[in-house]
Every structure is written in C-alpha cells, then in structure tokens.
Short mmCIF file of C-alpha atoms and ligand atoms in Angstrom, two decimals:
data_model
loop_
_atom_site.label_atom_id
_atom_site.label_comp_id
_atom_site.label_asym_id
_atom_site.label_seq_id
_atom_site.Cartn_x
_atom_site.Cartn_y
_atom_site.Cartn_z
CA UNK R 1115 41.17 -22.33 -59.18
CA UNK R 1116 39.02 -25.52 -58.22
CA UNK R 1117 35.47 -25.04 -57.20
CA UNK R 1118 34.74 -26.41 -53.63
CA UNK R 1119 31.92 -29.20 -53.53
CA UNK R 1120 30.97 -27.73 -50.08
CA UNK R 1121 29.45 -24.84 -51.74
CA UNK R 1122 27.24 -26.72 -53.45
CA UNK R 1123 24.22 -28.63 -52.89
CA UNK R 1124 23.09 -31.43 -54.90
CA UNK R 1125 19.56 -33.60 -55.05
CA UNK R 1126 18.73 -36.49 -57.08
CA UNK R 1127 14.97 -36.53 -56.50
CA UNK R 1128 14.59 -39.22 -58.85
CA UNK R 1129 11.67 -39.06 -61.01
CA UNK R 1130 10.21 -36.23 -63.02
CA UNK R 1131 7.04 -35.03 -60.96
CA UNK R 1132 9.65 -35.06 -58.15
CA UNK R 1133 11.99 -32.47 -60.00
CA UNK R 1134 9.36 -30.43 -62.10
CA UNK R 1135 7.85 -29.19 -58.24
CA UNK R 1136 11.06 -28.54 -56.86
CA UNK R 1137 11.90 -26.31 -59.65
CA UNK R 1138 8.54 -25.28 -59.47
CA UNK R 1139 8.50 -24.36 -56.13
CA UNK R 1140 11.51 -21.98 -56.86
CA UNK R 1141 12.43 -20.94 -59.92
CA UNK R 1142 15.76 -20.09 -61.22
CA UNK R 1143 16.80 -21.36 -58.41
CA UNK R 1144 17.89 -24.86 -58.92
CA UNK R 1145 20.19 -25.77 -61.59
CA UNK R 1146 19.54 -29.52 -63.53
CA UNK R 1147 22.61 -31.36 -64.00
CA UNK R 1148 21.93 -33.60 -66.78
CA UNK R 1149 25.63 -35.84 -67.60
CA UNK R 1150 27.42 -33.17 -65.88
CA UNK R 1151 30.35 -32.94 -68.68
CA UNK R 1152 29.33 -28.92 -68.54
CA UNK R 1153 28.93 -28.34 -65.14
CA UNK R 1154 31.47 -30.44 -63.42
CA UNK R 1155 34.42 -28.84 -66.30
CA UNK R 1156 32.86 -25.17 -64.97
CA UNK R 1157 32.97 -26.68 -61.20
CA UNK R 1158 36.87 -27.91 -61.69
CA UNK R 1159 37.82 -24.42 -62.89
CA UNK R 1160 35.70 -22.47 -60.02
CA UNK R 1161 33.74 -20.95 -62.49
CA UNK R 1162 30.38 -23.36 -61.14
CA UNK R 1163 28.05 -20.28 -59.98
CA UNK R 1164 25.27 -22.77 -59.14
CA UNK R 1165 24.61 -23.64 -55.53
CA UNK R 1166 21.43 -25.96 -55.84
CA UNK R 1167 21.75 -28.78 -58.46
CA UNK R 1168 19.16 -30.95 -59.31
CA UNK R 1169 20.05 -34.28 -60.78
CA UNK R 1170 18.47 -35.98 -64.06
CA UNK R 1171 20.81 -38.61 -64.92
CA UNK R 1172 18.74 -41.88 -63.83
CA UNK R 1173 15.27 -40.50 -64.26
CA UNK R 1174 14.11 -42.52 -66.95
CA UNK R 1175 11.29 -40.27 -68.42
CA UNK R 1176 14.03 -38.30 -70.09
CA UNK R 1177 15.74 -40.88 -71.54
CA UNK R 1178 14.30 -42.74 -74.40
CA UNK R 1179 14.17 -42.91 -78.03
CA UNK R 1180 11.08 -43.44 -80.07
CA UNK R 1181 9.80 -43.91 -83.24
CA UNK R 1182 6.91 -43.54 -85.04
CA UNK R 1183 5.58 -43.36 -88.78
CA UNK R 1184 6.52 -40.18 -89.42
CA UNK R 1185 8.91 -38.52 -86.32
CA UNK R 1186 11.80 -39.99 -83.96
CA UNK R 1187 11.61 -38.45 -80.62
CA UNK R 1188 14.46 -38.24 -78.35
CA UNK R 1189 14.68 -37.55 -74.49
CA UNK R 1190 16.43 -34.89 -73.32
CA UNK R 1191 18.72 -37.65 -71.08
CA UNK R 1192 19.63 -38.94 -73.85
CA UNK R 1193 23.38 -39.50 -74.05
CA UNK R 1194 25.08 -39.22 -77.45
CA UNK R 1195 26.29 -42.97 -76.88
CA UNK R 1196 22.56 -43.79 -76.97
CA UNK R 1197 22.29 -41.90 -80.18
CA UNK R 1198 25.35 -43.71 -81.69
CA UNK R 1199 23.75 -46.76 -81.26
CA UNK R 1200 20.02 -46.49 -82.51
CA UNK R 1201 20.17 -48.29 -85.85
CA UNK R 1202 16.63 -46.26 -86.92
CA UNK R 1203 18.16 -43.19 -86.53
CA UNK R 1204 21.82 -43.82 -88.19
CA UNK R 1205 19.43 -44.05 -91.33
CA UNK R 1206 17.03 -41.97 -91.24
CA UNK R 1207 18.80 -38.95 -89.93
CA UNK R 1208 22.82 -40.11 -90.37
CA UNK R 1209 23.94 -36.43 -89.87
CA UNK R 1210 22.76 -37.00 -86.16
CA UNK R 1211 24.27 -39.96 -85.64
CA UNK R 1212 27.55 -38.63 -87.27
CA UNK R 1213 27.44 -35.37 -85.23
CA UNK R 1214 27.03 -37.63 -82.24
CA UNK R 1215 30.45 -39.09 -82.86
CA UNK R 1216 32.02 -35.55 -82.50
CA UNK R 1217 31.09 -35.12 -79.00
CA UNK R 1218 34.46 -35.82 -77.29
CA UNK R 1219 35.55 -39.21 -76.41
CA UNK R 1220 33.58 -41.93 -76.00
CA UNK R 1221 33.88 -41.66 -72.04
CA UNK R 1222 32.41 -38.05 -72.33
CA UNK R 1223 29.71 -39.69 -74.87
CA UNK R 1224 28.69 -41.62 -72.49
CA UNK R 1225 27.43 -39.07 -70.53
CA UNK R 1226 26.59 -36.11 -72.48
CA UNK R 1227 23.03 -35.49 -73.20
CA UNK R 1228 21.42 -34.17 -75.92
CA UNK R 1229 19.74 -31.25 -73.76
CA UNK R 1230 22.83 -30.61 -71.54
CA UNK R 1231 24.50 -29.64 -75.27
CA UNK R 1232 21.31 -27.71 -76.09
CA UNK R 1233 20.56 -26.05 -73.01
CA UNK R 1234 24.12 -25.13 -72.87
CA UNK R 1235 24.17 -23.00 -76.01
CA UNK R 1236 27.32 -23.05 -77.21
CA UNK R 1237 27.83 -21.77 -80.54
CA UNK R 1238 29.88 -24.75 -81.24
CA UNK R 1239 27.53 -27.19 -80.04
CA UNK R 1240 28.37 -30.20 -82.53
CA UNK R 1241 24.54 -31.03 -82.25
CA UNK R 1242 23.29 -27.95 -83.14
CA UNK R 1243 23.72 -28.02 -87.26
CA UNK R 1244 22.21 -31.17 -87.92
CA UNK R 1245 19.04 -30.60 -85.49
CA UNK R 1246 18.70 -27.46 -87.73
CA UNK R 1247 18.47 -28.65 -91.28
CA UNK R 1248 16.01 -31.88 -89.65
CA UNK R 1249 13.44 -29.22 -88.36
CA UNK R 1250 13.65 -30.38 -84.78
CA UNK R 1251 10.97 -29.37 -82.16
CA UNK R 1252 12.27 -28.81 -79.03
CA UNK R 1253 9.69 -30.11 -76.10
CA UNK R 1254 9.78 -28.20 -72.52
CA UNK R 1255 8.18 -29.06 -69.63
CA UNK R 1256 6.89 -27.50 -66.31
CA UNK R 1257 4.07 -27.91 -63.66
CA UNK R 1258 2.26 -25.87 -66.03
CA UNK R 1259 2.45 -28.59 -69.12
CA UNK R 1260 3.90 -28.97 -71.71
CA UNK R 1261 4.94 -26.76 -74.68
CA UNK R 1262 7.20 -26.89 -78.08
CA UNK R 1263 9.25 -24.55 -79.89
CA UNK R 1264 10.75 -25.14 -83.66
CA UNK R 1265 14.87 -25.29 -82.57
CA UNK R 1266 15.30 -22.94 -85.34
CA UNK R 1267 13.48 -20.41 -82.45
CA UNK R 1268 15.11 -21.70 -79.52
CA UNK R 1269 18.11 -20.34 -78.72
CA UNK R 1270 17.59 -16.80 -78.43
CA UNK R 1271 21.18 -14.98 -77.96
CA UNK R 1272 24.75 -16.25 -76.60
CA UNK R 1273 23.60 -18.83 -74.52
CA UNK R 1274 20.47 -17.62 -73.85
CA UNK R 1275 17.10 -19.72 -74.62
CA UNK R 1276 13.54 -19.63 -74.94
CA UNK R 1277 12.53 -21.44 -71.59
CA UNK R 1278 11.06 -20.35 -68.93
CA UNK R 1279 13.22 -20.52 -64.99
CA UNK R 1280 10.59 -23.43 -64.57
CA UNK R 1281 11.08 -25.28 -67.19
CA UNK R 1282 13.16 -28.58 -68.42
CA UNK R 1283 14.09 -29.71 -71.77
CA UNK R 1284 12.32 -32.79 -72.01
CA UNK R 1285 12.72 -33.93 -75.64
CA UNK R 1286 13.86 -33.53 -79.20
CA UNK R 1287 11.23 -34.24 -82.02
CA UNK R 1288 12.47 -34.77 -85.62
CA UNK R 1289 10.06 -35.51 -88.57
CA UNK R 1290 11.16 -38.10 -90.72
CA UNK R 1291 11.15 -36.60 -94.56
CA UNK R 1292 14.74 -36.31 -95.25
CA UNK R 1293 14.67 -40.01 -97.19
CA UNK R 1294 15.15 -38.43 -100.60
CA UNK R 1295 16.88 -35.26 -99.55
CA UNK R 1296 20.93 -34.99 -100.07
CA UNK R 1297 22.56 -34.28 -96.95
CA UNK R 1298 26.07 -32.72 -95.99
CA UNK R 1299 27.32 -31.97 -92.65
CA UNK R 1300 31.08 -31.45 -92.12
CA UNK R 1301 33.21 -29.96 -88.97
CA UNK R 1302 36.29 -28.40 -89.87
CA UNK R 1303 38.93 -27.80 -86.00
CA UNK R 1304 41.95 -27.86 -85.30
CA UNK R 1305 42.06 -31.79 -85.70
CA UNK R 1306 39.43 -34.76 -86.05
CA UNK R 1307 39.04 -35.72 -82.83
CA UNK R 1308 38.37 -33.95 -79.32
CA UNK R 1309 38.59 -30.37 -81.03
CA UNK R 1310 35.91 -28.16 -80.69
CA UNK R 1311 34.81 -26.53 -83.73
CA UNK R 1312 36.08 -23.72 -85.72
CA UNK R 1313 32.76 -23.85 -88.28
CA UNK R 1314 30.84 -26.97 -88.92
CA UNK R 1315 27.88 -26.79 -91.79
CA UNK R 1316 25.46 -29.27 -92.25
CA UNK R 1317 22.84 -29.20 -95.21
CA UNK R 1318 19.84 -30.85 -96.45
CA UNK R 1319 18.34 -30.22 -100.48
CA UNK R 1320 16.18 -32.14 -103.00
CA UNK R 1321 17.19 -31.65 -106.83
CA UNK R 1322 14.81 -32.11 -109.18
CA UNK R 1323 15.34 -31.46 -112.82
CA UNK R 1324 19.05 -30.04 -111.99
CA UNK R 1325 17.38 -27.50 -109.83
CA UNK R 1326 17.35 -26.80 -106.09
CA UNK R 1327 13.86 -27.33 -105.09
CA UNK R 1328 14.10 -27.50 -101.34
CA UNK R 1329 17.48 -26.25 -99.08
CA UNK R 1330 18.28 -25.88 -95.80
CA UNK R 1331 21.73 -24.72 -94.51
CA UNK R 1332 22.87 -24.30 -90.78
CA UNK R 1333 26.30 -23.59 -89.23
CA UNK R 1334 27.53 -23.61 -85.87
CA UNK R 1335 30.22 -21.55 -84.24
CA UNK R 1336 29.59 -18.44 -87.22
CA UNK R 1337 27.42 -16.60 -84.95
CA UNK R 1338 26.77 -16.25 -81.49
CA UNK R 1339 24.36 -19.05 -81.51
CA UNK R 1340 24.26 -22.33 -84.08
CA UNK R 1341 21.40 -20.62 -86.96
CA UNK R 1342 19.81 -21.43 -89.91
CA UNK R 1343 21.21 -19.36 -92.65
CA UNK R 1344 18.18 -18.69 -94.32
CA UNK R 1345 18.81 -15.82 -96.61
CA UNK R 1346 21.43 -18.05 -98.30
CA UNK R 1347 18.78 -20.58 -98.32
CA UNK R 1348 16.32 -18.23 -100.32
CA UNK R 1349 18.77 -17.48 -102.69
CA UNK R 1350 19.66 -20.29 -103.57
CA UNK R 1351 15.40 -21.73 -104.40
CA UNK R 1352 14.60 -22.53 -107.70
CA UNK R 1353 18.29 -22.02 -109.11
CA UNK R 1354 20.30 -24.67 -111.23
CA UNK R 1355 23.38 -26.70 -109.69
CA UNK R 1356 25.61 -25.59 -111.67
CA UNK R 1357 29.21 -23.20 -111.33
CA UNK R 1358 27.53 -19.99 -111.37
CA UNK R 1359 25.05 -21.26 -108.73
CA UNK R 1360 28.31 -22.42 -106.49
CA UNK R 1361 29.92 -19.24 -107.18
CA UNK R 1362 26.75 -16.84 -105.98
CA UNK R 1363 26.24 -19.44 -102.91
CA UNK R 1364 29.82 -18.76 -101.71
CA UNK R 1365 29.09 -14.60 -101.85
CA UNK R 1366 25.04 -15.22 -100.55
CA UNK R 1367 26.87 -17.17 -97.22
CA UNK R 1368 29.70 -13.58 -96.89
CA UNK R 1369 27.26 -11.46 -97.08
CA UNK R 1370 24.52 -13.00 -94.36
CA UNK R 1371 26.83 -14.32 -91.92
CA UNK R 1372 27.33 -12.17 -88.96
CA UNK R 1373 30.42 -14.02 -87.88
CA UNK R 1374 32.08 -14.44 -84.23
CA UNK R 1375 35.92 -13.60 -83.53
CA UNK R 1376 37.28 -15.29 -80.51
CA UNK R 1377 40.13 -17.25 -79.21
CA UNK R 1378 39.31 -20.01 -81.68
CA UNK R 1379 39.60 -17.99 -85.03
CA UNK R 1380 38.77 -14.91 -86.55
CA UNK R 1381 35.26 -13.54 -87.92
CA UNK R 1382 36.77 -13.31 -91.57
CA UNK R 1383 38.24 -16.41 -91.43
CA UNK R 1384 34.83 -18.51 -89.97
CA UNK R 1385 33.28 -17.04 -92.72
CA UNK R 1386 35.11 -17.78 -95.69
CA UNK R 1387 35.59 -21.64 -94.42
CA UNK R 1388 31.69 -21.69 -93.95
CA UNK R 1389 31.36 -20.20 -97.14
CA UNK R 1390 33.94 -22.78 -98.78
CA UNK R 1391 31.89 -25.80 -96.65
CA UNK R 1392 28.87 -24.37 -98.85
CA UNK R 1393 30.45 -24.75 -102.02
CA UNK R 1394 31.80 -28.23 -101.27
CA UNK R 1395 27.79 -29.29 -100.64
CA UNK R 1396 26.67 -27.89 -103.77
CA UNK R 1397 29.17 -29.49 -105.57
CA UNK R 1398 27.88 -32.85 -103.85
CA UNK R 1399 24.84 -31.82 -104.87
CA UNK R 1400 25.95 -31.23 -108.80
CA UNK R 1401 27.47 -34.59 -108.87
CA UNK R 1402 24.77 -35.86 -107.55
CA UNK R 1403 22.45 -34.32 -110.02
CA UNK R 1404 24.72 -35.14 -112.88
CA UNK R 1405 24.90 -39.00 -112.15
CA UNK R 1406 21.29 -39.62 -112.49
C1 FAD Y 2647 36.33 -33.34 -72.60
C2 FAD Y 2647 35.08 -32.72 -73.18
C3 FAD Y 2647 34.95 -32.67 -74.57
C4 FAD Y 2647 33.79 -32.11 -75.13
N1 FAD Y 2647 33.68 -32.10 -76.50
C5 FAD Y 2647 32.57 -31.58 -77.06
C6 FAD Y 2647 32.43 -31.56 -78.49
O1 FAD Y 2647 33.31 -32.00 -79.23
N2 FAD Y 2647 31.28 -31.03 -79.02
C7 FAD Y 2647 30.29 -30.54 -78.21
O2 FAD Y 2647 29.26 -30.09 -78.75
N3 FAD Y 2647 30.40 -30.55 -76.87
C8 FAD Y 2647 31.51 -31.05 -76.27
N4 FAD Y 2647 31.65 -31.04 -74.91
C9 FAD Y 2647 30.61 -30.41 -74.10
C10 FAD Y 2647 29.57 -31.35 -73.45
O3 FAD Y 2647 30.04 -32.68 -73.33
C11 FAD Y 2647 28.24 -31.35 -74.22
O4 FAD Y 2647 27.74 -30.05 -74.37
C12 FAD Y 2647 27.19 -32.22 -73.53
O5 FAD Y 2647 26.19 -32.57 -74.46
C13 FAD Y 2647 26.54 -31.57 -72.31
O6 FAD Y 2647 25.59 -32.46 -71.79
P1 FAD Y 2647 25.54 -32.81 -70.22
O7 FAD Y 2647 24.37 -33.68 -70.01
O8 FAD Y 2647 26.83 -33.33 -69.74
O9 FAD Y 2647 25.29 -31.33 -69.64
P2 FAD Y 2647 25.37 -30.82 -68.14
O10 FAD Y 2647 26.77 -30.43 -67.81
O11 FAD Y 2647 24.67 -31.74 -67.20
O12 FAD Y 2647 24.45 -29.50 -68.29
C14 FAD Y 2647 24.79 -28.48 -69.23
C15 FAD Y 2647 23.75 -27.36 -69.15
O13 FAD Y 2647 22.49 -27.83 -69.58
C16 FAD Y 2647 21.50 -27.70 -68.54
N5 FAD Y 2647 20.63 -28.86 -68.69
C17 FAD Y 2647 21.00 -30.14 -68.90
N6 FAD Y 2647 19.93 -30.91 -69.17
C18 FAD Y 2647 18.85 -30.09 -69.10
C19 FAD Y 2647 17.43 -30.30 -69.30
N7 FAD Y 2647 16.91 -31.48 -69.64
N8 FAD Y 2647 16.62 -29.22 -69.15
C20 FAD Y 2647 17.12 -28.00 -68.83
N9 FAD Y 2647 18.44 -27.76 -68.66
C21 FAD Y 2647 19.28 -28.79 -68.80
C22 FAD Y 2647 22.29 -27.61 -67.25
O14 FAD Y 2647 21.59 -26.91 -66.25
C23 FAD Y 2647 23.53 -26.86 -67.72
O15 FAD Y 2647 23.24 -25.48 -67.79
C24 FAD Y 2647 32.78 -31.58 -74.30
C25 FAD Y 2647 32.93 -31.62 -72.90
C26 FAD Y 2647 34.07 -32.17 -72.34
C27 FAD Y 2647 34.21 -32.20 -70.85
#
C-alpha cells in the first residue's frame, strides 16, 4: 500500500552546521534523505517508518571528490554518476568506477549516493566489495567532531552500523596503493543490468615470484552484511598461483562463508558461486603471473 506524504515531514536546512544541530538537538529522531532512491521506494510501498526527514541533496559539503598524493576522498553526496565520471578515479581505483555502473539505471545513478548505499546496509550493496579490498575509511560527523572507522568495521550486523543517532556519513577515504596490485571484481544476478546481486566478489593481490604476497577478498550478498573474507585471505599468504592453490582457495571460501538464504537464492548456492568467482581471480592472477 502507498505511504501518505502527509505523514511525513521533510526539511532541507541547507548547509551542514544547519543539519548536524538539528540532528543534534534530537537524536534518532530525524532521518537524512540523501538521493532518496531508498527512502522514497520504502515510502511508495508504505513501508517509510520515518516521520522527520532531513534533506542532504544540495548541501555541497557532502559532495565532492578530492585528490591528493596518496588518498581520493569522496563525499558522502556523492552520486554514483559523479563517480562514473572522475577520470582520477576510473584509474586508480577502476573497480569503483565499475561497481558504480551497477547501481541501476543511469536515472537512479544520478541520484544515488555513495552513503545512502552505505548507510543503507544492504548485503547486496554493489559498492560495498570494492570499498573493501581498497581499505576505505569511512568519515562521520556530529556536533561533537569528527571521527573515522576502517569500512571493514563499519557495518556491524544486517543493516546495522557503527554510528552514533547523531551522526552523518560525511565521506569515503581510499588510499591510493593499488597501482601494481591485480584486481577482480565481478557481479553475478539474474541479468547484467538493473538486477540486484546474487554474489558479487571483488579482489585485490600482488604476485611476486609466482607467489601471493598481498590478498584481499570481499563479497557482498554471502552474509548478512558485504565482509572481508579474511580467513580465505590468510590462507591463501605466501602460497604459489598455481592449481593446487585454486583448488584449496575454492574449499578455504566453503568453509568461512557463513552464507544468507533468501528470496534471491539459497545459502549453498551463494556459496559455491562465490567460491567459483574466487577461482576465476586466481586464475587471472596465474595468467597474469605466467605472462611476465
Ligand atoms: C530502481 C532502483 C535500482 C537500484 N539498483 C541498485 C543496484 O543495482 N545496486 C545497489 O547497490 N543499489 C541499488 N539501488 C539502491 C539505491 O539506489 C542505492 O542504495 C543508493 O546508493 C542509495 O543512495 P540514496 O542517496 O538514494 O539513499 P537514500 O534513500 O537517500 O538513503 C538511504 C539510507 O541512507 C541514509 N543516509 C543517506 N545518506 C546518509 C548520510 N550521509 N549519513 C547518514 N545516513 C545517510 C538514509 O537515512 C537512509 O537510511 C537501487 C534502487 C532503485 C530505486
């Protein structure tokens, strides 16, 4: 049933000192509505529980890009057009700017933020993997200042975070070291476009002398929140690229992932396509290895 707009209240204070005391001044009380692609597809099914929103499209201390030597820092307003579109970060961090293309169509690009798909939590949050194996920081803010927290840390259970009721999302921070890593990110749905994912995996690793010398590995939509898989990643140190190594990665992912079951696909069956994603990087990586 659709939600009824007189329900709900809605502010667009403007700038950030403006919104950071209203929350302040109650908190847990007003809900931010960032591109609203969330909020207003929970509003059109009645499901919208929030009475007071807070607007932070427009506010233009949360959205900006910037670089720097050594780290590319994104605001939280951010919309994955934006992304799409920032030469410095299609090559330094191209998983991004490829997950970015996932996010619906390009009308719903153009208005979903990076911290409305964060803040949100899905599990399948097409975001989610790459931020992972980049070692983003996310950067909150409040009245009270400003903190960070590694993403790995951030979400905390099904869409539940580590925020406080006053806090926002203000930014993404991602350092910029992955030049000489090999990086794999792939989504597998029902279909390419507009499908919300069944798995996605993304990985980063540096090979030297045949062996894996540095890995990271992240899924979305496995578990309950997108996670590092970092037993799989420990297992995997210091070993050769090679068909044994492929065939002990694809049994390291079974046993640590603590899969989901839901409408979308079964637990057994997220697992063994993760677990198949996992083999297809290291065989990137092998070939890879073996044409140098
Ligand atoms: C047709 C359609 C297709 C979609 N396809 C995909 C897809 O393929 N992959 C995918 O990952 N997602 C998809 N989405 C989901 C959605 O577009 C993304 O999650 C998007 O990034 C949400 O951003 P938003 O700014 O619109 O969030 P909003 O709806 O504005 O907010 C979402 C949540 O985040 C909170 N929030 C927003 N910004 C902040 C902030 N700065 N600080 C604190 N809290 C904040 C809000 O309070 C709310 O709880 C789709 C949505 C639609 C409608």
């Amino acid at each position: 049933m659709r939600g009824n707009a007189e329900a709900h209240e809605m502010i667009a204070p403007g700038s950030l000192p403006a919104v950071l005391e209203l929350i302040a001044a109650a908190p847990g009380k007003w809900t931010p509505i960032a591109g609203g692609t969330e909020l207003m597809v929970a509003h059109a099914s009645g499901r919208l529980e929030a009475q007071k929103l807070v607007s932070l499209w427009g506010i233009p201390e949360l959205r900006f890009t910037e670089s720097s030597a050594g780290a590319v820092s994104i605001g939280a307003a951010t919309t994955f057009r934006d992304l799409r579109a920032h030469a410095g970060i299609a090559s330094q961090l191209p998983l991004l700017t490829r997950a970015a293309g996932w996010i619906g169509s390009i009308a719903n690009q153009s208005r979903a933020t990076v911290g409305g798909n964060l803040v949100n939590g899905s599990p399948a949050a097409d975001s989610s993997p790459a931020l992972l194996v980049y070692d983003a920081e996310i950067e909150v803010i409040s009245v009270r200042g400003r903190r960070r927290i590694p993403y790995s840390s951030f979400h905390t259970g099904y869409k539940l975070n580590a925020m406080a009721a006053d806090e926002l999302l203000f930014a993404v921070h991602l350092p910029l070291r992955f030049g000489r890593h090999r990086q794999y990110l792939r989504k597998v749905g029902t279909r390419r476009a507009m499908a919300i994912s069944k798995v996605a995996l993304a990985g980063t690793a540096l090979v030297e002398d045949g062996a894996i010398g540095e890995i990271r590995i992240a899924a979305a939509s496995l578990a309950p929140f997108p996670t590092r898989l970092y037993r799989t990643e420990s297992a995997l140190l210091g070993r050769l690229v090679n068909a044994t190594t492929i065939e002990f990665a694809h049994k390291a992912l079974l046993a640590e992932a603590q899969s989901i079951d839901d409408i979308r696909s079964t637990a057994e069956y997220r697992k063994r396509v993760a677990a198949n994603l996992l083999e297809e990087f290291l065989m990137e990586l092998r070939a890879g290895a073996a044409s140098k």
